[in-house]
Coordinates of C-alpha atoms and ligand atoms in Angstrom, one line a residue:
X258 CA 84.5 -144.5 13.9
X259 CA 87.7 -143.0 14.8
X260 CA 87.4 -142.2 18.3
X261 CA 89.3 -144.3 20.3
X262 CA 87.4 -146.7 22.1
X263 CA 88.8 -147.7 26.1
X264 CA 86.7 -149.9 28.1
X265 CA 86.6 -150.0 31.8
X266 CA 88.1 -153.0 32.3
X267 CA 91.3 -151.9 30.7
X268 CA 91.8 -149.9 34.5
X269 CA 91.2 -153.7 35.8
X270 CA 94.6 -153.6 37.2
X271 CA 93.2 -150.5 39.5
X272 CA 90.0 -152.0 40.3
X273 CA 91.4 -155.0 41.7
X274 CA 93.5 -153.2 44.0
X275 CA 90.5 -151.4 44.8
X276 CA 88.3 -154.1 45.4
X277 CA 90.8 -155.6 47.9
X278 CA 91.7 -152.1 49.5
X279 CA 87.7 -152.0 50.7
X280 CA 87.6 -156.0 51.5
X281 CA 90.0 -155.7 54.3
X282 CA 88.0 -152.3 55.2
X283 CA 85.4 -154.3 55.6
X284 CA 87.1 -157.6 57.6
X285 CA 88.6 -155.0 59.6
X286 CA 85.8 -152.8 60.6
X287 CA 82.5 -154.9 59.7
X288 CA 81.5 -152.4 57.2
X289 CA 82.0 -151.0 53.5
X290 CA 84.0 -147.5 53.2
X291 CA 81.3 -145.0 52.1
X292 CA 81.4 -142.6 49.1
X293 CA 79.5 -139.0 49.1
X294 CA 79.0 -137.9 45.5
X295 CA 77.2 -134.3 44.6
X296 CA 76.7 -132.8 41.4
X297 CA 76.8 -129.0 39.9
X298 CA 75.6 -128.2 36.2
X299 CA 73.5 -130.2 33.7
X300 CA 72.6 -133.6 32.8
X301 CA 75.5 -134.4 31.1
X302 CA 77.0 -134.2 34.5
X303 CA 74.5 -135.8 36.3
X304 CA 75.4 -139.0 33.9
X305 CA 78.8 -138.6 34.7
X306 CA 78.4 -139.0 38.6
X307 CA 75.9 -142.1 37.9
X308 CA 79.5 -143.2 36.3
X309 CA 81.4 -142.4 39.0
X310 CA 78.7 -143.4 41.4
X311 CA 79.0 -146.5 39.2
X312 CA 82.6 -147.5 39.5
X313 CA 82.6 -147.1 43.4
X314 CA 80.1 -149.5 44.5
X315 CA 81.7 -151.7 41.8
X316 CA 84.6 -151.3 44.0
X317 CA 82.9 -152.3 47.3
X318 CA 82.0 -148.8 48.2
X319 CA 78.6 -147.9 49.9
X320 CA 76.7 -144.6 48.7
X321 CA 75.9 -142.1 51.6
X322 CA 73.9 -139.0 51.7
X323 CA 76.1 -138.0 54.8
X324 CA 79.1 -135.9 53.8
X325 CA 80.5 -136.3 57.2
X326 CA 80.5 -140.2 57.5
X327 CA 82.5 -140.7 54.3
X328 CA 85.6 -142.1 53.3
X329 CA 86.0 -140.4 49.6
X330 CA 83.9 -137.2 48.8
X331 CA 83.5 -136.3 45.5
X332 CA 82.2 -133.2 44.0
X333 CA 81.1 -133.1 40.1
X334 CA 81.5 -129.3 39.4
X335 CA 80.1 -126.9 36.6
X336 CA 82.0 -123.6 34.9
X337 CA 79.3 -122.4 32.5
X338 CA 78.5 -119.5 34.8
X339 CA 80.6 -117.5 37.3
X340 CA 77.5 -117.5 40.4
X341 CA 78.3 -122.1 39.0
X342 CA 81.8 -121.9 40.0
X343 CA 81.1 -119.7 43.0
X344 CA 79.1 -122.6 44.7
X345 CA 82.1 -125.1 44.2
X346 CA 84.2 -122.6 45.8
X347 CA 81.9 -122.0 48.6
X348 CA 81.9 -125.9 49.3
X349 CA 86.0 -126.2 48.6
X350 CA 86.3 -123.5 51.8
X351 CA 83.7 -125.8 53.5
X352 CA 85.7 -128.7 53.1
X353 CA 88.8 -127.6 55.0
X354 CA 87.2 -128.7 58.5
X355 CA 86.5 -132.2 57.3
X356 CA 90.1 -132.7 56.5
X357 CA 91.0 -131.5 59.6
X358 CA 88.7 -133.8 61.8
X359 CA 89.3 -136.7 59.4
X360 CA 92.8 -136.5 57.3
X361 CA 92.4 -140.0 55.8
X362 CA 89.1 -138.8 54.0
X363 CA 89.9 -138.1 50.1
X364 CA 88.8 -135.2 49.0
X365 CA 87.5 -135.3 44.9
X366 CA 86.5 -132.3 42.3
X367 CA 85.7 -133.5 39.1
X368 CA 83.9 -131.3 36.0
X369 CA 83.9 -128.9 33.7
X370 CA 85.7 -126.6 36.0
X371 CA 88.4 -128.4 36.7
X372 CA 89.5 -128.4 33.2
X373 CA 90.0 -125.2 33.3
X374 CA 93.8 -124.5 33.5
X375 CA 93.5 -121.4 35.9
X376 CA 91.4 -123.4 38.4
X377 CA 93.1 -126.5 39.1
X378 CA 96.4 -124.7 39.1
X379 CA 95.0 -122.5 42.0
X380 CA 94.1 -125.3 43.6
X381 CA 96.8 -127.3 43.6
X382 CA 98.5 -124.0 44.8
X383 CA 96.2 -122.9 47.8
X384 CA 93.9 -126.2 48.7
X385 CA 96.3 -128.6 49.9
X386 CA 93.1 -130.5 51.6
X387 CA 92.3 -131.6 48.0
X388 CA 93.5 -134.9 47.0
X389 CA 92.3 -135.5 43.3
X390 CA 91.4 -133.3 40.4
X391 CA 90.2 -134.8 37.2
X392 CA 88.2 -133.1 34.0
X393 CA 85.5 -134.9 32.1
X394 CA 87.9 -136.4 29.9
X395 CA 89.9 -138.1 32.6
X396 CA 86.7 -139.8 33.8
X397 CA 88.0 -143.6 32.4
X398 CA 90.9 -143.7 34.5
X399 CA 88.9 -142.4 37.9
X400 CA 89.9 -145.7 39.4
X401 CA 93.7 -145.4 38.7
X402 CA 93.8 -141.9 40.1
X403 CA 91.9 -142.8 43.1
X404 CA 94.0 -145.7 43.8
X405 CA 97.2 -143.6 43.5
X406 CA 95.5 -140.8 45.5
X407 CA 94.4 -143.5 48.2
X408 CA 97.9 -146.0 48.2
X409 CA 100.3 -143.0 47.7
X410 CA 98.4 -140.2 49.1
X411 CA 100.3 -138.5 46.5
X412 CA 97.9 -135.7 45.5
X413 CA 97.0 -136.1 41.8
X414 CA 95.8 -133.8 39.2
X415 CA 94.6 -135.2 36.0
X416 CA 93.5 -132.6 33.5
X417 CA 94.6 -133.3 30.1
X418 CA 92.6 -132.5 26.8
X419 CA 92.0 -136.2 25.6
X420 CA 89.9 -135.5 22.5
X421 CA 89.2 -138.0 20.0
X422 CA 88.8 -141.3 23.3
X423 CA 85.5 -142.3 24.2
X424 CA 85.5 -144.2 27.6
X425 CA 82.7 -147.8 27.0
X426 CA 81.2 -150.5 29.6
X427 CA 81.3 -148.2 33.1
X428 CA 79.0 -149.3 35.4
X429 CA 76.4 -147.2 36.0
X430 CA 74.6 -146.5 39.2
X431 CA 71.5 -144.6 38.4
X432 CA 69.4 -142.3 40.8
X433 CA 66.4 -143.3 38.9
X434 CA 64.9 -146.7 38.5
X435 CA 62.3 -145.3 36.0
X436 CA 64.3 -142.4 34.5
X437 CA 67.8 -142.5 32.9
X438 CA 70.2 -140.7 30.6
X439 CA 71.9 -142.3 28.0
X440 CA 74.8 -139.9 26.2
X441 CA 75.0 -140.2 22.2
X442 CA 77.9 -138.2 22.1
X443 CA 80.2 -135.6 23.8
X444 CA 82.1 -132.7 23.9
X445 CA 80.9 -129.9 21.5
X446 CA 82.9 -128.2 18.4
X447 CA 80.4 -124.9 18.2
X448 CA 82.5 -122.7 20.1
X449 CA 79.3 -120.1 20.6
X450 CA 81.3 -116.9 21.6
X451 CA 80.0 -117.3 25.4
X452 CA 80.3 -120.1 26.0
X453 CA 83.0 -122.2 27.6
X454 CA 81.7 -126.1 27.4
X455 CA 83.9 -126.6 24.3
X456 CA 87.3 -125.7 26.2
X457 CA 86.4 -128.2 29.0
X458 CA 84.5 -130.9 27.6
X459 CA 86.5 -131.1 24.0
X460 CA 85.9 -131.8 20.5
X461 CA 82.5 -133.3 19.4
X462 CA 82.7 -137.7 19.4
X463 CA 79.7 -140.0 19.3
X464 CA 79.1 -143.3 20.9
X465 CA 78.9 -146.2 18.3
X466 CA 74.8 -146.8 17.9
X467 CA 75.0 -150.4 18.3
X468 CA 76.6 -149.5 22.0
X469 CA 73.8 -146.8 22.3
X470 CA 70.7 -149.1 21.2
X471 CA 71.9 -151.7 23.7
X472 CA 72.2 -149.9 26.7
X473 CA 68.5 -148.9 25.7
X474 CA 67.3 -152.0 24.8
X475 CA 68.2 -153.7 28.6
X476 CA 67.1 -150.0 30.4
X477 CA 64.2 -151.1 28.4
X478 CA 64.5 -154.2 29.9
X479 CA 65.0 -153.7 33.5
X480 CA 61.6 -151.5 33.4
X481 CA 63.2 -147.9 32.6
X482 CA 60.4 -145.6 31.3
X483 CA 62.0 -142.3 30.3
X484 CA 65.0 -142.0 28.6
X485 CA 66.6 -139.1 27.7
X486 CA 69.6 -138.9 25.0
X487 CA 72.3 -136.6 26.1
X488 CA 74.6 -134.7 23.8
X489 CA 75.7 -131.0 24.0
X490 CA 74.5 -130.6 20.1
X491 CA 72.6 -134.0 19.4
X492 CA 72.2 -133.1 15.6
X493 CA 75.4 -133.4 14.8
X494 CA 75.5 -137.2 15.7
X495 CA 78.1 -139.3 13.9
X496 CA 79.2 -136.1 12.3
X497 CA 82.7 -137.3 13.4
X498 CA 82.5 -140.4 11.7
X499 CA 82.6 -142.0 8.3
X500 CA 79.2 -144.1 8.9
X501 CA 75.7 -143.1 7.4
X502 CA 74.5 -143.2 11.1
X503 CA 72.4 -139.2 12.2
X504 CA 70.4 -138.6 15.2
X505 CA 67.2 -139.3 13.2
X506 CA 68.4 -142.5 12.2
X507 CA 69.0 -143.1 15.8
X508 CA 65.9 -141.9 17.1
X509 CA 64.0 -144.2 14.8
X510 CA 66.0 -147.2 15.9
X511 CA 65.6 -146.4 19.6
X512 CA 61.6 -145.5 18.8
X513 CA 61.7 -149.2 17.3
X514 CA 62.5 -151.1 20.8
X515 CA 59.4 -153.2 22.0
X516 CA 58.6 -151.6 25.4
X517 CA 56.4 -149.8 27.2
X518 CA 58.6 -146.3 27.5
X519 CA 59.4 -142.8 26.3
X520 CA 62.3 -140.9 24.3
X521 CA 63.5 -137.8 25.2
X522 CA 66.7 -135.9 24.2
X523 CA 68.7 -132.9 24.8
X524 CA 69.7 -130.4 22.9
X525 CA 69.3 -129.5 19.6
X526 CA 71.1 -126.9 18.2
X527 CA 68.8 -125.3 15.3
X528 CA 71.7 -124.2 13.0
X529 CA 71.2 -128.3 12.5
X530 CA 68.0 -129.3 13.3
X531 CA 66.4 -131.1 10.8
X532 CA 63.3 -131.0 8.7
X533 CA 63.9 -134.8 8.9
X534 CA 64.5 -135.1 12.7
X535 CA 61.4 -133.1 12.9
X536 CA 59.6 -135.8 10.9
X537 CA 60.9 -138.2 12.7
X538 CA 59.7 -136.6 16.4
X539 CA 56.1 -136.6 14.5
X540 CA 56.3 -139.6 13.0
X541 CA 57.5 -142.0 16.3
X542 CA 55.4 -142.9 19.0
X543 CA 57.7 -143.6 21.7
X544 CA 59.7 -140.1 21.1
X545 CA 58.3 -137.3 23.2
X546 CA 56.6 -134.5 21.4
X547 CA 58.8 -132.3 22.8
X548 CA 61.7 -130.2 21.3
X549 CA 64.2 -127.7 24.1
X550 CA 65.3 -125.1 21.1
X551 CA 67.6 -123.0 22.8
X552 CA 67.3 -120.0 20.6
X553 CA 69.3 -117.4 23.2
X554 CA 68.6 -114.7 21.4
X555 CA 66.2 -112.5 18.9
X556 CA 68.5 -110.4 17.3
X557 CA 70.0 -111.5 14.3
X558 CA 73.0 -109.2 15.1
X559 CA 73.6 -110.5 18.6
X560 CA 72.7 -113.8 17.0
X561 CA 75.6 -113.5 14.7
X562 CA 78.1 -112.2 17.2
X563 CA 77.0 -115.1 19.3
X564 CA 77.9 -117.3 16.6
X565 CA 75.1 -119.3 16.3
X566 CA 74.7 -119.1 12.8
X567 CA 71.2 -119.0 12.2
X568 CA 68.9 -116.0 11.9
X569 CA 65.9 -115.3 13.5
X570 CA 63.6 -115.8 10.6
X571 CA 65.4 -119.3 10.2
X572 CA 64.7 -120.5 13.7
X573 CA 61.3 -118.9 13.4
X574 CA 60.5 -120.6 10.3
X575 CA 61.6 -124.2 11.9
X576 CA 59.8 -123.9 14.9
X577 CA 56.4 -123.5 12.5
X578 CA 57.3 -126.5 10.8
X579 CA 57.8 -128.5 13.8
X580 CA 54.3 -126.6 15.1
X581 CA 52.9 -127.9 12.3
X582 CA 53.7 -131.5 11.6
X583 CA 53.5 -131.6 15.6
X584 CA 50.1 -130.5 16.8
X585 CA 50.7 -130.9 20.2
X586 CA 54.2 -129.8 20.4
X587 CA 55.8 -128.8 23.2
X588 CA 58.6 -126.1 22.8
X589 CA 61.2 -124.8 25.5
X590 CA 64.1 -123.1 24.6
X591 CA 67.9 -121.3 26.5
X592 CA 68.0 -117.8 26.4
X593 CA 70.4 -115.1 27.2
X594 CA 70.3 -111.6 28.4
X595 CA 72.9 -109.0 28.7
X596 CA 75.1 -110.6 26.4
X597 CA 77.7 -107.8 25.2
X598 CA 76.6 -104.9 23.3
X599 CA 73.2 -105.9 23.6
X600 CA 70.7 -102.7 23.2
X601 CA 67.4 -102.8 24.3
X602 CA 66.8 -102.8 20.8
X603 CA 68.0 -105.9 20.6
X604 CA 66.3 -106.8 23.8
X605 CA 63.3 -106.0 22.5
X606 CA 63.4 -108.1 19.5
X607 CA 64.3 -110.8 22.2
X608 CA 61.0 -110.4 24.2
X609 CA 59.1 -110.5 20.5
X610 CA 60.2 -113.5 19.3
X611 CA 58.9 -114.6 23.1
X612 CA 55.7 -113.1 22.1
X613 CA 55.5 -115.0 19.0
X614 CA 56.6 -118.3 19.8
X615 CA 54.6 -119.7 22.4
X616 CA 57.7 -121.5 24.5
X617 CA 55.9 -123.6 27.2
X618 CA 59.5 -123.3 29.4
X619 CA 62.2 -121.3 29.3
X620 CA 65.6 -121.1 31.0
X621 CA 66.6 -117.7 31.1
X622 CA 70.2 -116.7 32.1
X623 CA 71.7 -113.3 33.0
X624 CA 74.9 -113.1 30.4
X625 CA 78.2 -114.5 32.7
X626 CA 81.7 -113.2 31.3
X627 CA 83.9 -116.7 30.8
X628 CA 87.5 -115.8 30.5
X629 CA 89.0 -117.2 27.4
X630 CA 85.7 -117.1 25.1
X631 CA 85.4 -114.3 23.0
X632 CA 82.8 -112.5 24.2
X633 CA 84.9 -111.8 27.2
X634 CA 87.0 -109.5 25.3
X635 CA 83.6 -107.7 23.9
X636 CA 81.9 -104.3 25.4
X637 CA 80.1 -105.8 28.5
X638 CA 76.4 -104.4 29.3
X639 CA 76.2 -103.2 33.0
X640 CA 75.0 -105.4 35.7
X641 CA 72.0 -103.7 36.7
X642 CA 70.4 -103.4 33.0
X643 CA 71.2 -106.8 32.7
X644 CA 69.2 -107.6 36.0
X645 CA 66.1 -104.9 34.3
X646 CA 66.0 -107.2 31.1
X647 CA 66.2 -110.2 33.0
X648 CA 63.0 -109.7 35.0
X649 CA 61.2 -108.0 32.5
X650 CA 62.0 -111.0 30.2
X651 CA 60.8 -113.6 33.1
X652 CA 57.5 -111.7 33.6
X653 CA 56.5 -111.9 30.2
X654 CA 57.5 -115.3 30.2
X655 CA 55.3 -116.3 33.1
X656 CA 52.7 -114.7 31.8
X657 CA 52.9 -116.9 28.2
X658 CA 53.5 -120.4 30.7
X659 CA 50.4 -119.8 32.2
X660 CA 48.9 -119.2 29.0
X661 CA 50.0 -122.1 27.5
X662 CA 49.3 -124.2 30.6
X663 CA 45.8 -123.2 30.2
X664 CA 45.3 -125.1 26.8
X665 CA 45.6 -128.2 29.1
X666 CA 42.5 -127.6 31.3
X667 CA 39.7 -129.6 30.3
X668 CA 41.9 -132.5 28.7
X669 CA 43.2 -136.1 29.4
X670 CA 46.9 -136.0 30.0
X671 CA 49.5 -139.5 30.1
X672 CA 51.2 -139.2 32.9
X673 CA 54.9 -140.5 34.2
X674 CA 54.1 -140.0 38.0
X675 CA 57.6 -139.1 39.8
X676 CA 55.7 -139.7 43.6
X677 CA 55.0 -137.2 46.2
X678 CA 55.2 -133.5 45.5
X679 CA 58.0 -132.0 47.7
X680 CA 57.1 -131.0 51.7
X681 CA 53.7 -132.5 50.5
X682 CA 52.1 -135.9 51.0
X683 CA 48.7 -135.2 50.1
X684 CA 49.8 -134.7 46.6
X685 CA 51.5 -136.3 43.9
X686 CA 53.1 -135.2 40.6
X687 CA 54.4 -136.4 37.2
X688 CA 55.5 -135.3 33.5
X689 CA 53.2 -135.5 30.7
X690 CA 54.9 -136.2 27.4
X691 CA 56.0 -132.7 26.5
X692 CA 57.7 -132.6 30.6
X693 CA 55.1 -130.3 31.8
X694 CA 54.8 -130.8 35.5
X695 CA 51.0 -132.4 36.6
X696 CA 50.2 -132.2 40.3
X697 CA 47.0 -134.2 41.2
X698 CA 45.6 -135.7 45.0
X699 CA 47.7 -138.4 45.8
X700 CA 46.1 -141.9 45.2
X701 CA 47.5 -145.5 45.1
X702 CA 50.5 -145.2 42.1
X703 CA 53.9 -146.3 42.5
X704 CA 56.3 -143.7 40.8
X705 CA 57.6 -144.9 37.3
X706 CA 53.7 -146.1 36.3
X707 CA 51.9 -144.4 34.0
X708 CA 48.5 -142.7 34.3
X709 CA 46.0 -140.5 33.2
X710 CA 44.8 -137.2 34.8
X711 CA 41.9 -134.7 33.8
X712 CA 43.7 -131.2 34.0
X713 CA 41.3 -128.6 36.2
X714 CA 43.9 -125.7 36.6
X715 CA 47.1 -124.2 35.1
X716 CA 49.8 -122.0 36.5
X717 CA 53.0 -120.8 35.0
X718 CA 55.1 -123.6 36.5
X719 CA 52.6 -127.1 36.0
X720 CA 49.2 -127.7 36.1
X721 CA 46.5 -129.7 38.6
X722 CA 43.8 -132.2 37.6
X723 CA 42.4 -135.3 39.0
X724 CA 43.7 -139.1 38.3
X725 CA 41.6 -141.7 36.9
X726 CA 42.3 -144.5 38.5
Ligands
SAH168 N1 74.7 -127.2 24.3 C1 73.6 -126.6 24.7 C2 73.7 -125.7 25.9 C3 74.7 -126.0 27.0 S1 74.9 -124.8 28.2 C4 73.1 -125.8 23.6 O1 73.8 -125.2 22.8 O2 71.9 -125.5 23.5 C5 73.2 -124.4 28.7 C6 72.8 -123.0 28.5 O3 73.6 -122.1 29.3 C7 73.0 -122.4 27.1 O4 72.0 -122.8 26.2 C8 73.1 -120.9 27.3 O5 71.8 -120.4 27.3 C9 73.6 -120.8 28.8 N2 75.0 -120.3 28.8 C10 76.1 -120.8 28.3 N3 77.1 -120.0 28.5 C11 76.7 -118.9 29.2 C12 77.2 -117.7 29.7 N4 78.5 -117.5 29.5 N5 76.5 -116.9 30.4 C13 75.1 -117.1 30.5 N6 74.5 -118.2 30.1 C14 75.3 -119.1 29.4
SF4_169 FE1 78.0 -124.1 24.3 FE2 77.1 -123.5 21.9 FE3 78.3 -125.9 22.4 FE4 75.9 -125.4 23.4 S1 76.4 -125.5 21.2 S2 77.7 -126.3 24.5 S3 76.0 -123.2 23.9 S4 79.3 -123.8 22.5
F3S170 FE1 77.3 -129.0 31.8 FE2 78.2 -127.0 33.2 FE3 79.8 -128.7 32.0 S1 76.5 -127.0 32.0 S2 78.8 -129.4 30.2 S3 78.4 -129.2 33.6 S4 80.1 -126.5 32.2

């Protein structure tokens, strides 16, 4: 490998302080100082506060749920749409109050949008209540910065591009005890023309496998069920290394774990995926039979301005492979509408390769201009077209959820069982295999056990059945 490997403890120095720091917190005032942590944007982000969330109660700090009891707030922020980055400037205004009531409370933004140059230089300009900025790169020395920001209260801002360091051996505070995310690799090197992840999150490096199959093996272990594999582009595993190591290989060690559990793992980019990941999904037992595509668009010619390098006919052709090496494949997929110069030409071939396919989810999103990509420069569509497009494109999609939800009624399904459905005692709900939602009467099931329901009815968003118990 040539990534640079740093391990936690080489911020021992830090933590040490750190630890002391909250041990006379607590001789002094009979408690632990308490953290609030909140995330905006995907999983990959989500595994980044368990990190953070990780590193604190490491420290000797106690988790809270109340924003206004805590000593360090941190926010984990997103910048892959403008109405993402809106929200975290929403909650920076909402922050200003806290400060006020409480100045020794340390204000935190981490994430993707803080590596973006124009944002944490207007911050650093106009939010003086903020005390530490750090990008995803910068999430190793978290416990170096917050010391500084704590001792010195010197305000800190740390947003270099570190590419080519991979951060091991963080403590990791889950949210789950049955669920967890495991990242293969980060950063991304596709530089799709919308898109701004590669700017903040850097150049593409994987974990070592060894590191990666242990961490499975004792999730395994300590009782974890579902475990998804994070990585912006998974198929291009060890692509940055010498080794022999690929995502298939990977998937086949993981499947070989002894252990009660499943695989999952996001995304897959199909300019890479594999006839031979394919095989592999089909061929291992513990790896979900479920593949998230993201195809964002039908049109080969918005494909290629997209830069996405494959066609529609190749992704077509891939997803009928998998279909058929996978009977009971489950398929959801990213898509994009509005993106510039699209016609409703192009639309159109968009809403016929929904037609075709038979996605059981999708996650559609209106097209968001992100300065510095080049499809900001392009000819934008207009906002209300876009807004047309996008609900015609959802209704049809509904429409083919339901559809496919239907296939489910009269069968058997294995499911995860999450616990109570929201605002709802009297029913429970779970994840078959493929993630599509089961809601059945609520019986005697801890969440995290698996069990089997008879599927009765299907809507667009899950389906409803009975346990047998
Ligand atoms: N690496 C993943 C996607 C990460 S971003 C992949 O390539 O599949 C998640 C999704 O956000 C993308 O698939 C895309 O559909 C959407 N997205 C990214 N940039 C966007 C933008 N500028 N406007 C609207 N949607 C965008
Ligand atoms: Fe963005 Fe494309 Fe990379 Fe996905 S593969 S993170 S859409 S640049
Ligand atoms: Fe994820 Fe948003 Fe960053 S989608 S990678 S948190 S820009």
């Amino acid at each position: 490998m040539k990534n640079d490997l740093i391990l936690y403890a080489s911020q021992n120095e830090y933590i040490d302080k750190l630890r002391g720091f909250t041990y006379s917190y607590f001789s002094e005032k009979g408690c632990k100082p308490k953290f609030f942590t909140f995330t905006f944007g995907c999983q990959q982000n989500e595994s980044d506060t368990e990190k953070i969330n990780g590193m604190l109660s490491d420290m000797g700090y106690e988790q809270t749920y109340c924003r206004e009891e805590a000593d360090i707030i941190l926010y984990n922020t997103c910048a892959v749409r403008d109405h993402a980055e809106q929200r975290v400037m929403g909650t920076i205004g909402s922050l200003v109050g806290i400060k006020r009531e409480n100045p020794s409370v340390i204000i935190c933004f981490c994430g993707c949008m803080m590596q973006r140059p124009e944002v944490s230089e207007e911050l650093k300009k106009k939010y003086k209540h903020i005390d530490l900025v750090f990008g995803p790169q910068a999430i190793g020395r978290f416990p170096e910065n917050l010391y500084k920001a704590i001792s010195d209260r010197e305000r800190i801002f740390d947003v270099k591009n570190e590419d080519g360091t991979i951060v091991e051996e963080i403590p990791v505070k889950r949210a789950s005890d049955y669920k967890a995310w495991v990242s293969v690799m980060y950063g991304c090197n596709n530089f799709c023309s919308y898109c701004i992840v590669p700017y903040v999150r850097g150049r593409e490096r994987s974990r070592p496998p060894e590191t990666i199959l242990s961490e499975v093996e004792s999730l395994v272990d300590s009782g974890y069920k579902d475990i998804t594999l994070l990585g912006q582009n998974v198929n291009s595993y060890c692509n940055d290394s010498d080794s022999d190591w690929n995502f298939a290989k990977l998937l086949r060690e993981i499947s070989s774990i002894d252990g009660d559990f499943r695989i999952r793992f996001m995304t897959s980019h199909p300019k890479d995926a594999t006839k031979e990941l394919i095989n592999t999904v089909a061929e291992c037992n513990k790896v979900c039979k479920h593949l998230h595509l993201p195809f964002q668009s039908g049109s080969d010619r918005i494909l290629s301005l997209m830069n996405r390098k494959y066609t529609r006919d190749k992704y077509i052709s891939l997803v009928n492979y998998a279909k058929s090496v996978i009977p009971d494949l489950v398929l959801t997929s990213d898509v994009i509408v509005g993106f510039p110069t699209e016609t409703e030409e192009d639309f159109q071939q968009t809403l016929s390769l929904v037609n075709e396919i038979d996605f059981q989810g999708l996650y559609t999103f209106i097209y968001s201009v992100r300065n510095g990509t080049p499809a900001a420069k392009m000819e934008q569509v207009e906002d209300f077209v876009k807004h047309e497009r996008f609900n015609r494109l959802c209704e049809l999609q509904n429409h083919k959820a339901t559809e496919f939800n239907k296939r489910y009624i009269g069968k058997t399904v294995k499911v995860l069982v999450d616990g109570h459905m929201a605002n709802n005692d009297s029913m429970m709900t779970g994840r078959t295999d493929g993630n599509v939602i089961v809601n059945f009467p609520s019986c005697n099931v801890d969440p995290g056990s698996f069990l089997f329901v008879n599927v009765d009815r299907a809507l667009n968003w899950a389906v409803f059945g009975n346990a047998i118990i």
